[in-house]
PDB file of C-alpha atoms in Angstrom:
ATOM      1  CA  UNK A 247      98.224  -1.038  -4.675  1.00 38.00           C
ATOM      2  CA  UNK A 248      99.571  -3.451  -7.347  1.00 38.00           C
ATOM      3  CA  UNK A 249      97.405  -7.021  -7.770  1.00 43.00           C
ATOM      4  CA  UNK A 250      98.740  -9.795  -9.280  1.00 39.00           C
ATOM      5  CA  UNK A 251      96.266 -12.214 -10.277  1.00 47.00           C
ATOM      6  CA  UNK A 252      96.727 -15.924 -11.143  1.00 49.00           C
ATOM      7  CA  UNK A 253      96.552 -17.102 -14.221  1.00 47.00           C
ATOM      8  CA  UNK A 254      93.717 -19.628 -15.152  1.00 47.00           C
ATOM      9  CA  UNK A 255      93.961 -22.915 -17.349  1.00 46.00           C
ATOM     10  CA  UNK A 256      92.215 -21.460 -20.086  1.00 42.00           C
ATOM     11  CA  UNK A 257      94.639 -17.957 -19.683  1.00 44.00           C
ATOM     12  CA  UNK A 258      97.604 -20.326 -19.999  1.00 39.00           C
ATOM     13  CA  UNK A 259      96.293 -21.766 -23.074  1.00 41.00           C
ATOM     14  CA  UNK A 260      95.652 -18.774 -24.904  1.00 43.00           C
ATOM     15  CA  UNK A 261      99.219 -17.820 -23.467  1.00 45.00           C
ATOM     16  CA  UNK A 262     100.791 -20.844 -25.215  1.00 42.00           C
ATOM     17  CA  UNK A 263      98.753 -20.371 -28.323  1.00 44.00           C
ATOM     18  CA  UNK A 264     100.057 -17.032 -29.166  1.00 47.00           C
ATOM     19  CA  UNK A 265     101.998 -16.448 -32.051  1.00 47.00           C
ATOM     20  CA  UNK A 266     104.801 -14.646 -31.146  1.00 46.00           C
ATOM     21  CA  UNK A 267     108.026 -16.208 -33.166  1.00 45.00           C
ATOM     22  CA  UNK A 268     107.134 -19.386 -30.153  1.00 49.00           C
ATOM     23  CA  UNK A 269     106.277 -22.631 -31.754  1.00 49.00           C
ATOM     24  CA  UNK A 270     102.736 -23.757 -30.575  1.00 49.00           C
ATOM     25  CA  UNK A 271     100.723 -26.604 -30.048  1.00 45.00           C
ATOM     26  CA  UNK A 272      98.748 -26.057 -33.323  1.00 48.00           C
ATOM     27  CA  UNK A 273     102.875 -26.143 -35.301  1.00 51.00           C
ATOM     28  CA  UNK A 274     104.015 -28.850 -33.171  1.00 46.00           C
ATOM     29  CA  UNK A 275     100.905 -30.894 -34.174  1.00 49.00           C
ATOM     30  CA  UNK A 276     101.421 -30.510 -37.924  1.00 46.00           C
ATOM     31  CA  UNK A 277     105.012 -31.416 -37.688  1.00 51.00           C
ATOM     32  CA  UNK A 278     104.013 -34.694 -36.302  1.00 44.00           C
ATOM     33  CA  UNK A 279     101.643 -35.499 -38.730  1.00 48.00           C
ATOM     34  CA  UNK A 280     103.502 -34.684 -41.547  1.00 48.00           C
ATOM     35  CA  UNK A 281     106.445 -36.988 -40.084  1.00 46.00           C
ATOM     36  CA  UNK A 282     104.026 -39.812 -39.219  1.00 45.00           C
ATOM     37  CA  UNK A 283     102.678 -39.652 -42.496  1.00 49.00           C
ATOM     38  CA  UNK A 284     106.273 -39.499 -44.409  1.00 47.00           C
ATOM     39  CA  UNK A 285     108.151 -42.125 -42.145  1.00 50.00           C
ATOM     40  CA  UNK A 286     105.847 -45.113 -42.324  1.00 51.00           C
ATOM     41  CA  UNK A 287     106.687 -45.049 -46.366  1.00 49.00           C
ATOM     42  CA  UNK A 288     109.795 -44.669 -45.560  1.00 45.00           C
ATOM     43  CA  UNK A 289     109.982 -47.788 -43.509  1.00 46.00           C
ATOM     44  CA  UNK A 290     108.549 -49.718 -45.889  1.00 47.00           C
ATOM     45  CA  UNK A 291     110.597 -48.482 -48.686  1.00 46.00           C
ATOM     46  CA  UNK A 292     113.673 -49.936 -46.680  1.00 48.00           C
ATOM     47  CA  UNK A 293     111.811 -53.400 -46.340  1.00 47.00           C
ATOM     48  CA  UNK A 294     110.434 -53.665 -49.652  1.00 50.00           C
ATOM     49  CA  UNK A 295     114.348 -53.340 -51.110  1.00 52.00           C
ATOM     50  CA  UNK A 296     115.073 -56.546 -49.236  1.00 59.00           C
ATOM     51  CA  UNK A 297     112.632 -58.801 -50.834  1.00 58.00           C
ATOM     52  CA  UNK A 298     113.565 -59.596 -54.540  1.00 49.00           C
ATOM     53  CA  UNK A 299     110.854 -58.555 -56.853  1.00 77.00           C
ATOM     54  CA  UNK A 300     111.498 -61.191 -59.508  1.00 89.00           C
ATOM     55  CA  UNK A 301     110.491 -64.315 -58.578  1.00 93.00           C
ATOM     56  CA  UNK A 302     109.857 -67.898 -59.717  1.00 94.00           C
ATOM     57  CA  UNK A 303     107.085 -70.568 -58.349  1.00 95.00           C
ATOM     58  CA  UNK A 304     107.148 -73.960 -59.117  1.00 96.00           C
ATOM     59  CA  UNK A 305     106.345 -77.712 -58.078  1.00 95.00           C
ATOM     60  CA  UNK A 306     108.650 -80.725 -58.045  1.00 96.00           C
ATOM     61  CA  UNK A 307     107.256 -84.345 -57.936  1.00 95.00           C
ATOM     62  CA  UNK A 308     108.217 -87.781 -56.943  1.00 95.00           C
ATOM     63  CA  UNK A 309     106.701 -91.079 -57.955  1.00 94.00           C
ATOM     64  CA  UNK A 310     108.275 -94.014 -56.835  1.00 92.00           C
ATOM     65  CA  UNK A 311     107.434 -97.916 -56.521  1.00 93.00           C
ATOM     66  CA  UNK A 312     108.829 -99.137 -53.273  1.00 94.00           C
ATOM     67  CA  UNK A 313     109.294-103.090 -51.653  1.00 93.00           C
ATOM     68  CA  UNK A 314     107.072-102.825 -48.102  1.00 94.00           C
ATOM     69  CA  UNK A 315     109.356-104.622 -45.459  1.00 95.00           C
ATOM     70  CA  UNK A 316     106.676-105.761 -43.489  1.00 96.00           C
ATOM     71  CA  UNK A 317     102.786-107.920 -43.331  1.00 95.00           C
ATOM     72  CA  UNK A 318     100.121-108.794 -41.306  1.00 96.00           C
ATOM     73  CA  UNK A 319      97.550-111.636 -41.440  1.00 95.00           C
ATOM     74  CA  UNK A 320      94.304-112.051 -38.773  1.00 96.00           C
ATOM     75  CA  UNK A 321      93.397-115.015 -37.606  1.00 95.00           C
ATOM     76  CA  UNK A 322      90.013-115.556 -35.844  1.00 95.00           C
ATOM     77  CA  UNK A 323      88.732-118.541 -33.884  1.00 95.00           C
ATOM     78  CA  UNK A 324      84.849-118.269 -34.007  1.00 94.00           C
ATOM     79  CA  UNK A 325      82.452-120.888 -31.987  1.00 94.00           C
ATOM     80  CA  UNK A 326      79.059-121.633 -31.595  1.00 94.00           C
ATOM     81  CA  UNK A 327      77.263-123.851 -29.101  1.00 95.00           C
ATOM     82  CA  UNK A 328      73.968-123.696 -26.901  1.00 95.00           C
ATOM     83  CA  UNK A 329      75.725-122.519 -23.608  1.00 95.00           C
ATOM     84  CA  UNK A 330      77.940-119.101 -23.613  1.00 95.00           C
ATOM     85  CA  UNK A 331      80.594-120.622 -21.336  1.00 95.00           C
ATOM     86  CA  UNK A 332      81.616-123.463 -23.337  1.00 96.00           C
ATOM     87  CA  UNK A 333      81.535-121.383 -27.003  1.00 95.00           C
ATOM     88  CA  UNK A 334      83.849-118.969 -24.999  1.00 95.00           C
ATOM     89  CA  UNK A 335      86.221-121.955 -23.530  1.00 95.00           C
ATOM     90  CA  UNK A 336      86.672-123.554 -27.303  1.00 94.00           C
ATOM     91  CA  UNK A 337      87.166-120.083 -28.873  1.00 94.00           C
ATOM     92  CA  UNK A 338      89.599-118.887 -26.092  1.00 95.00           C
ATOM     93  CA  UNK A 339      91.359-122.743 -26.212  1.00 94.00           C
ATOM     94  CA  UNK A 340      91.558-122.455 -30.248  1.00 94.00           C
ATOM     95  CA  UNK A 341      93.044-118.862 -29.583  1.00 95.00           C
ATOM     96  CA  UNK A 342      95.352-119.943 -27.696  1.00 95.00           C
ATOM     97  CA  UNK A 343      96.897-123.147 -29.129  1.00 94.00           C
ATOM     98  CA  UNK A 344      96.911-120.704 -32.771  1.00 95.00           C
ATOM     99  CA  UNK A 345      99.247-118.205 -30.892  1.00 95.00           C
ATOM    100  CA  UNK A 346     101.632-120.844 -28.961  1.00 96.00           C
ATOM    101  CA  UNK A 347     101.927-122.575 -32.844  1.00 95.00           C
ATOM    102  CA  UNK A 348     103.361-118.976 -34.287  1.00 96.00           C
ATOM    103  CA  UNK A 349     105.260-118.258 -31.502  1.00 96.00           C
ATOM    104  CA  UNK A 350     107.402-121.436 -32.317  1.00 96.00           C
ATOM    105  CA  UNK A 351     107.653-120.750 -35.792  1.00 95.00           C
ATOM    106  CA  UNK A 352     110.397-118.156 -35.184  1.00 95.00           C
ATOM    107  CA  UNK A 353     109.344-115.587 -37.331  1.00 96.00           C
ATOM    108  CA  UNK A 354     111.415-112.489 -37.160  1.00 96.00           C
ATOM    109  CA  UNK A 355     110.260-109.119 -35.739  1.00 95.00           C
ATOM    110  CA  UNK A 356     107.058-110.914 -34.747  1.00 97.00           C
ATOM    111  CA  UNK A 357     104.461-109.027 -33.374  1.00 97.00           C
ATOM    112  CA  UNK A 358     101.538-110.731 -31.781  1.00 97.00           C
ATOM    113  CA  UNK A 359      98.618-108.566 -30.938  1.00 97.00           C
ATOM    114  CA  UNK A 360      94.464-109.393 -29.931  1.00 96.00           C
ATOM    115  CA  UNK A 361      92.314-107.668 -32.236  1.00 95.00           C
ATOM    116  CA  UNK A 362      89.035-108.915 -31.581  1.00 93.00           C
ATOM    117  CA  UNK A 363      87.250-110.905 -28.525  1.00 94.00           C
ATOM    118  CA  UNK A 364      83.391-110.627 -28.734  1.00 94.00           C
ATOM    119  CA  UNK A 365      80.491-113.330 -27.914  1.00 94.00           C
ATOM    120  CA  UNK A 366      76.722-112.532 -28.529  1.00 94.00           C
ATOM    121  CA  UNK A 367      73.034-114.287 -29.228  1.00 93.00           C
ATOM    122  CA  UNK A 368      72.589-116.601 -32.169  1.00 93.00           C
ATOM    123  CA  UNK A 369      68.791-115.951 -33.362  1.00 92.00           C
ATOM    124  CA  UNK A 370      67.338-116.959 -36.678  1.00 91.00           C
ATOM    125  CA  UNK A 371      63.401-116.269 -37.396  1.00 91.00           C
ATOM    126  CA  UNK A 372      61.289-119.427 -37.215  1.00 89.00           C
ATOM    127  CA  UNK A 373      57.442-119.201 -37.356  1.00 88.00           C
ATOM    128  CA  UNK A 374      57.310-115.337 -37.265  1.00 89.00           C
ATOM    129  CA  UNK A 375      59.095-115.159 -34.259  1.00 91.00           C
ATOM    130  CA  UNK A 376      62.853-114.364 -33.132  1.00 92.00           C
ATOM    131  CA  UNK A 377      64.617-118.002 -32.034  1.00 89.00           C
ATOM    132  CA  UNK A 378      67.520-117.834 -30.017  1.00 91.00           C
ATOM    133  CA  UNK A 379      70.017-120.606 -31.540  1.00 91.00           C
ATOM    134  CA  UNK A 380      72.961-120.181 -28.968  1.00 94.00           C
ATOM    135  CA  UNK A 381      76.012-117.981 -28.461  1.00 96.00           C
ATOM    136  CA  UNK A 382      79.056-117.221 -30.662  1.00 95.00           C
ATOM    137  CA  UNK A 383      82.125-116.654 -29.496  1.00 96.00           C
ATOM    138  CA  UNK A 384      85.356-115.460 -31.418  1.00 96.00           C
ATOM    139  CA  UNK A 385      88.871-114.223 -30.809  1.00 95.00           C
ATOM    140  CA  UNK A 386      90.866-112.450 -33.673  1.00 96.00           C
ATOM    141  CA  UNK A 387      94.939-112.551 -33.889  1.00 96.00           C
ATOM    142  CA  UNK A 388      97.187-110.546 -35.805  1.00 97.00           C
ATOM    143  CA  UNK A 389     100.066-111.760 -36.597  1.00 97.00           C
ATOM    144  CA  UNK A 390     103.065-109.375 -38.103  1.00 97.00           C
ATOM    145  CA  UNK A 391     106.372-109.608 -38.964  1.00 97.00           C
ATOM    146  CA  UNK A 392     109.205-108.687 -41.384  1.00 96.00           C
ATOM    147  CA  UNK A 393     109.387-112.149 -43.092  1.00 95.00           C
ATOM    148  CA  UNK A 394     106.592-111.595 -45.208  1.00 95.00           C
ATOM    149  CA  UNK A 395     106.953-114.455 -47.205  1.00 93.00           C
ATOM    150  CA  UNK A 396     106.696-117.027 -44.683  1.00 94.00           C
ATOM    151  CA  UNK A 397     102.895-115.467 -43.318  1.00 94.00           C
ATOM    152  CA  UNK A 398     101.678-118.977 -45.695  1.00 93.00           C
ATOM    153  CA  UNK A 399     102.485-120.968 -42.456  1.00 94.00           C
ATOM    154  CA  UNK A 400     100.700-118.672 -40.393  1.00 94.00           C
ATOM    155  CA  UNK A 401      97.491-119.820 -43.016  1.00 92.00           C
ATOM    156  CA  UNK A 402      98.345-123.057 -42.640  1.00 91.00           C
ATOM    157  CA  UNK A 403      98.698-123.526 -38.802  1.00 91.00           C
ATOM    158  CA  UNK A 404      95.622-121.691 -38.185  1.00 91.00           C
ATOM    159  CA  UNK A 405      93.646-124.122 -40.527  1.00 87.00           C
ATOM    160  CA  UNK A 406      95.142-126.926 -38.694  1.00 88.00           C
ATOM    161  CA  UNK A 407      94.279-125.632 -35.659  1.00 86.00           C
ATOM    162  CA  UNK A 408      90.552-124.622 -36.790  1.00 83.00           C
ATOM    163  CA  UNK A 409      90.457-121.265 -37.123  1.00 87.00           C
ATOM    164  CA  UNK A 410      87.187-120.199 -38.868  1.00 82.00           C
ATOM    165  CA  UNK A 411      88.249-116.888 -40.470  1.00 89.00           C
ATOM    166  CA  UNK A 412      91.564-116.412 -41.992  1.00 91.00           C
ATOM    167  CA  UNK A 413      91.858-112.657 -43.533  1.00 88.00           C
ATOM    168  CA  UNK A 414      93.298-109.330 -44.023  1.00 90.00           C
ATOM    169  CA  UNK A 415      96.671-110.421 -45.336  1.00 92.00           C
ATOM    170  CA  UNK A 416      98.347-107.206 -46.142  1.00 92.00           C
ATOM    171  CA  UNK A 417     102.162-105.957 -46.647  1.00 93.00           C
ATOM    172  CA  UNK A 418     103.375-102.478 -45.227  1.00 93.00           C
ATOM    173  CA  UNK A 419     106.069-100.083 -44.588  1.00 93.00           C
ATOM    174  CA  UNK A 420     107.622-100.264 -41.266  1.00 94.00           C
ATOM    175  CA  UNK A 421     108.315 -96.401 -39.382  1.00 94.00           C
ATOM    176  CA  UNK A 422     111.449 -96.580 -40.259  1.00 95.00           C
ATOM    177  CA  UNK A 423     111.561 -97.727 -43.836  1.00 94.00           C
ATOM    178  CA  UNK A 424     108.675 -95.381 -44.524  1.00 93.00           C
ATOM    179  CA  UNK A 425     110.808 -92.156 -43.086  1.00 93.00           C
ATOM    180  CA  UNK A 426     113.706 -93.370 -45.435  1.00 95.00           C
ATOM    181  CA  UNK A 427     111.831 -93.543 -48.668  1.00 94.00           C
ATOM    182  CA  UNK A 428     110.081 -90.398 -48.005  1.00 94.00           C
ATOM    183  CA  UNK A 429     113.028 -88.796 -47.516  1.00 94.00           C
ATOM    184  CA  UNK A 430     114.529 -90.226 -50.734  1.00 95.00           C
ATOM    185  CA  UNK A 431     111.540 -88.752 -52.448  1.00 95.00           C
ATOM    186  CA  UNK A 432     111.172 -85.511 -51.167  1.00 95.00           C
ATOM    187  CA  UNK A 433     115.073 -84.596 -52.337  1.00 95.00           C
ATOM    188  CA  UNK A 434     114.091 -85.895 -55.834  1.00 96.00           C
ATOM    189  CA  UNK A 435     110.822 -84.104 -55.659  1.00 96.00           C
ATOM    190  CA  UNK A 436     113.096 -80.720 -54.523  1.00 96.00           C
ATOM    191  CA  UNK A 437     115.517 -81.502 -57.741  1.00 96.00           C
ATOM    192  CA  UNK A 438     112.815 -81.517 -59.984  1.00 97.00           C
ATOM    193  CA  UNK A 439     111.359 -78.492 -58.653  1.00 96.00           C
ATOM    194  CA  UNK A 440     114.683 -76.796 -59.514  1.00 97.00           C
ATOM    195  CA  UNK A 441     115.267 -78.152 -62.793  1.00 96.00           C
ATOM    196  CA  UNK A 442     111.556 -76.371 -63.607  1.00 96.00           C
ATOM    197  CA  UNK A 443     112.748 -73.532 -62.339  1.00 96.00           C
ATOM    198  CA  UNK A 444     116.502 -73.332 -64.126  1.00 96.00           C
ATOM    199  CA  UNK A 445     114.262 -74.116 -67.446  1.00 96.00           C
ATOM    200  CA  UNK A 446     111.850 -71.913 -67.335  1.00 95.00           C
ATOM    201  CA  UNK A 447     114.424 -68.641 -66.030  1.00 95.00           C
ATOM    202  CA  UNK A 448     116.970 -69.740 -69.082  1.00 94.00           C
ATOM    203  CA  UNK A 449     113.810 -69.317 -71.398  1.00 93.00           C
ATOM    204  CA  UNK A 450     113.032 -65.977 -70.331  1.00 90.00           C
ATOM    205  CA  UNK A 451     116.705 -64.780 -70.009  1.00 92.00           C
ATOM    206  CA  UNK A 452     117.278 -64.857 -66.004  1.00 94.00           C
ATOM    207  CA  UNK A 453     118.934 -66.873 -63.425  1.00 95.00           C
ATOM    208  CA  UNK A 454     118.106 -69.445 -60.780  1.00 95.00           C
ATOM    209  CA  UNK A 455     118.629 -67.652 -57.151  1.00 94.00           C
ATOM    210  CA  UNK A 456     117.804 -69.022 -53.390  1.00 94.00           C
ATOM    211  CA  UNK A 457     114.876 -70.836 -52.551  1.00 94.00           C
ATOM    212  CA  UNK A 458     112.719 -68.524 -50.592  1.00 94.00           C
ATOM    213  CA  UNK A 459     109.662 -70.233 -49.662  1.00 95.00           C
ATOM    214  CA  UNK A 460     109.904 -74.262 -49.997  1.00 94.00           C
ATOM    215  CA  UNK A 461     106.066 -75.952 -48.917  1.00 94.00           C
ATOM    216  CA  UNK A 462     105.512 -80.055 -49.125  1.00 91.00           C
ATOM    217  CA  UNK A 463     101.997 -80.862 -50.133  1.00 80.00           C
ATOM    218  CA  UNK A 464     101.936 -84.109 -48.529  1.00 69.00           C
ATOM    219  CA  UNK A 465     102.455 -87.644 -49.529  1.00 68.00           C
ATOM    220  CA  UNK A 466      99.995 -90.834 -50.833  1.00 68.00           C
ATOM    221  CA  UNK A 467     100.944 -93.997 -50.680  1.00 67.00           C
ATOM    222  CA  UNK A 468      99.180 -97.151 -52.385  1.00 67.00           C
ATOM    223  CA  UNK A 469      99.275-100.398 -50.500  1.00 61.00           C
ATOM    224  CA  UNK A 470      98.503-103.740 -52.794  1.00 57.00           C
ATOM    225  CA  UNK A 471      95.433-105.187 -52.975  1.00 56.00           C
ATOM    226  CA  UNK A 472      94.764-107.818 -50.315  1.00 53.00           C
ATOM    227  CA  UNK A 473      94.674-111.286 -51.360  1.00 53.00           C
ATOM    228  CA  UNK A 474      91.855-114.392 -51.023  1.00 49.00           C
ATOM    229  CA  UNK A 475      93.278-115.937 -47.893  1.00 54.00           C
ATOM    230  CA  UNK A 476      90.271-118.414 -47.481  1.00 48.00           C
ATOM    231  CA  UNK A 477      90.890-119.477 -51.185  1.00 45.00           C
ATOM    232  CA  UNK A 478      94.679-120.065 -50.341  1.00 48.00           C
ATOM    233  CA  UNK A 479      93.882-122.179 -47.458  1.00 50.00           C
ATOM    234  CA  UNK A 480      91.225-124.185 -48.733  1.00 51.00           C
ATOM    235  CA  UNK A 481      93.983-124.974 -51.657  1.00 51.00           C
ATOM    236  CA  UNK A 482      96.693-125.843 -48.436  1.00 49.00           C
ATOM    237  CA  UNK A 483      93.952-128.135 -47.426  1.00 47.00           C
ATOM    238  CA  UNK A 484      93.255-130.095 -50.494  1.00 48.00           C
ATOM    239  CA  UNK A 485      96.881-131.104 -50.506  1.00 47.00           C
ATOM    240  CA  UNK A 486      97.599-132.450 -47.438  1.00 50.00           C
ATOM    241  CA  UNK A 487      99.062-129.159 -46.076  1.00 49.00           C
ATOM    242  CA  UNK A 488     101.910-130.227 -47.231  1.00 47.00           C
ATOM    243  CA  UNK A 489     103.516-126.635 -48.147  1.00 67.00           C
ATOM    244  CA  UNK A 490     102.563-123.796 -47.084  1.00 74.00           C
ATOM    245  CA  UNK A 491     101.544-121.053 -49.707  1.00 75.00           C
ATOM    246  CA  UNK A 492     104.296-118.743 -50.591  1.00 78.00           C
ATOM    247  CA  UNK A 493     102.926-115.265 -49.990  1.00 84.00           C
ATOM    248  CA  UNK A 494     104.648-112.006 -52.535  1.00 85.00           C
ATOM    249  CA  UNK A 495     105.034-108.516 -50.884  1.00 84.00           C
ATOM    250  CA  UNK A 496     103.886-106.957 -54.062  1.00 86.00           C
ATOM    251  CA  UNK A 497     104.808-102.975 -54.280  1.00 89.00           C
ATOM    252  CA  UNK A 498     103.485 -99.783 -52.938  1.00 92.00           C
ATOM    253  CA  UNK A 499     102.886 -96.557 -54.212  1.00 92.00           C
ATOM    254  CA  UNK A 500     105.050 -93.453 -52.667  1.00 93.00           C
ATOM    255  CA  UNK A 501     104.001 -89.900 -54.060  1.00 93.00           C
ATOM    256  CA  UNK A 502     105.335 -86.886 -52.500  1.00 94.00           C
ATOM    257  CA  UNK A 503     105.330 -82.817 -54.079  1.00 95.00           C
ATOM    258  CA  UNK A 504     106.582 -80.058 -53.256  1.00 96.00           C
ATOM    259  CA  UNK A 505     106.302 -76.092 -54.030  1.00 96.00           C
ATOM    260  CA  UNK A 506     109.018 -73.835 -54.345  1.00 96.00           C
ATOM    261  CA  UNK A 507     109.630 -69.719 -54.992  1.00 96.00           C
ATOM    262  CA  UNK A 508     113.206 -69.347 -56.059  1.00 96.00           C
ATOM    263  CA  UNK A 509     114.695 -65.721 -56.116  1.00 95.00           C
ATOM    264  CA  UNK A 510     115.492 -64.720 -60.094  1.00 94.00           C
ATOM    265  CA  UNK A 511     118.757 -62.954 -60.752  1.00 91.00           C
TER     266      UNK A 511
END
């Protein structure tokens, strides 16, 4: 009688791992580790060829004065009396009379905007103790628009009209005009950055290629110093109100950079 008996996992893999002329598991797993080992470098061989390995960094700037297009004044009505309801009513009536006056003025691009409506305790300390005085009401305006010179008859109405605090007179840059300039800027700063780079691969005997990496580092911009408003209309005051001040823009700041790896040939 002839048994056949079945073979067993481990019988099967001592069968496979024989060495006789077959390729086993033990050759099969050096040949993939040799070609994971040889193709990675490969790979990277290929990539590395693409990248140019001369290179140039520099930075380009651009420093420019520019005219803002645009100012703001605040003008606050501020009243004090015993009872709450009637500081409110004059500060609220003063408000309002201010804002009807500018509104006929006709400035262009006007923009009209409340930036301040508080009331609160008046106290001052009499015979060690905490007196309460009255209340204080006050309402704040800002007035902007793009005729910057005429914001003197915005000082001068609201010191007709009362107003207690007359302040932050500033010029600006409008969205747009600010998007414009800095675009202006950053092309000069991105010439400069080139001419640094054409110099400095003519002094050490290359060429200027494609810009491979181009980074902005951000802009500043300086706004003029804002100007004694109470001191101007105290002065419209003294003489009759006759004129209104003239108010200047002045100029702003604009500084913009940018980095830039060119390619050397």
């Amino acid at each position: 009688m002839i048994r056949i008996q079945p073979r067993t996992p481990l019988a099967l893999a001592s069968h496979v791992n024989r060495p006789h002329g077959r390729r086993t598991l033990a050759g099969w797993g050096l040949r993939v580790g040799i070609f994971c080992a040889v193709f990675p470098s490969f790979a990277s061989a290929q990539a590395s060829s693409d990248v140019p390995l001369r290179q140039v960094r520099v930075s380009g700037a651009c420093t420019r004065q520019v005219s803002p297009d645009r100012g703001a004044i605040i003008v606050t009505a501020e009243f004090r009396d015993p009872d709450l309801k009637v500081a409110a009513n004059h500060a609220t009536q003063s408000y309002e009379r201010a804002r009807d006056a500018v509104k006929k003025l006709g400035l262009k691009d006007l923009e009209l905007r409340t930036v301040e409506y508080s009331m609160g305790e008046v106290r001052e300390w009499e015979n060690n103790k905490n007196v309460l005085k009255g209340y204080r009401a006050r309402m704040g305006l800002r007035v902007a628009s793009s005729q910057i010179e005429r914001l003197g008859e915005v000082i001068a109405l609201a010191t007709r009209e009362g107003m207690k605090d007359v302040g932050n007179l500033q010029s600006y840059l409008s969205d747009a005009q600010d998007l414009k300039e800095r675009v202006a800027c950053l092309q000069e700063a991105a010439e400069n950055a080139r001419v640094k780079a054409e110099k400095l691969a003519t002094a050490l005997g290359a060429r200027v290629g494609e810009a491979l990496v181009i980074h902005e580092s951000g802009g500043v911009s300086t706004s003029p110093e804002p100007r004694p408003v109470m001191m101007m209309a105290e002065k419209s005051l003294s003489r009759g109100a006759a004129e209104p001040a003239s108010i200047e823009a002045g100029q702003q700041t604009l500084s913009l950079s940018v980095d830039v790896t060119f390619a050397l040939k």
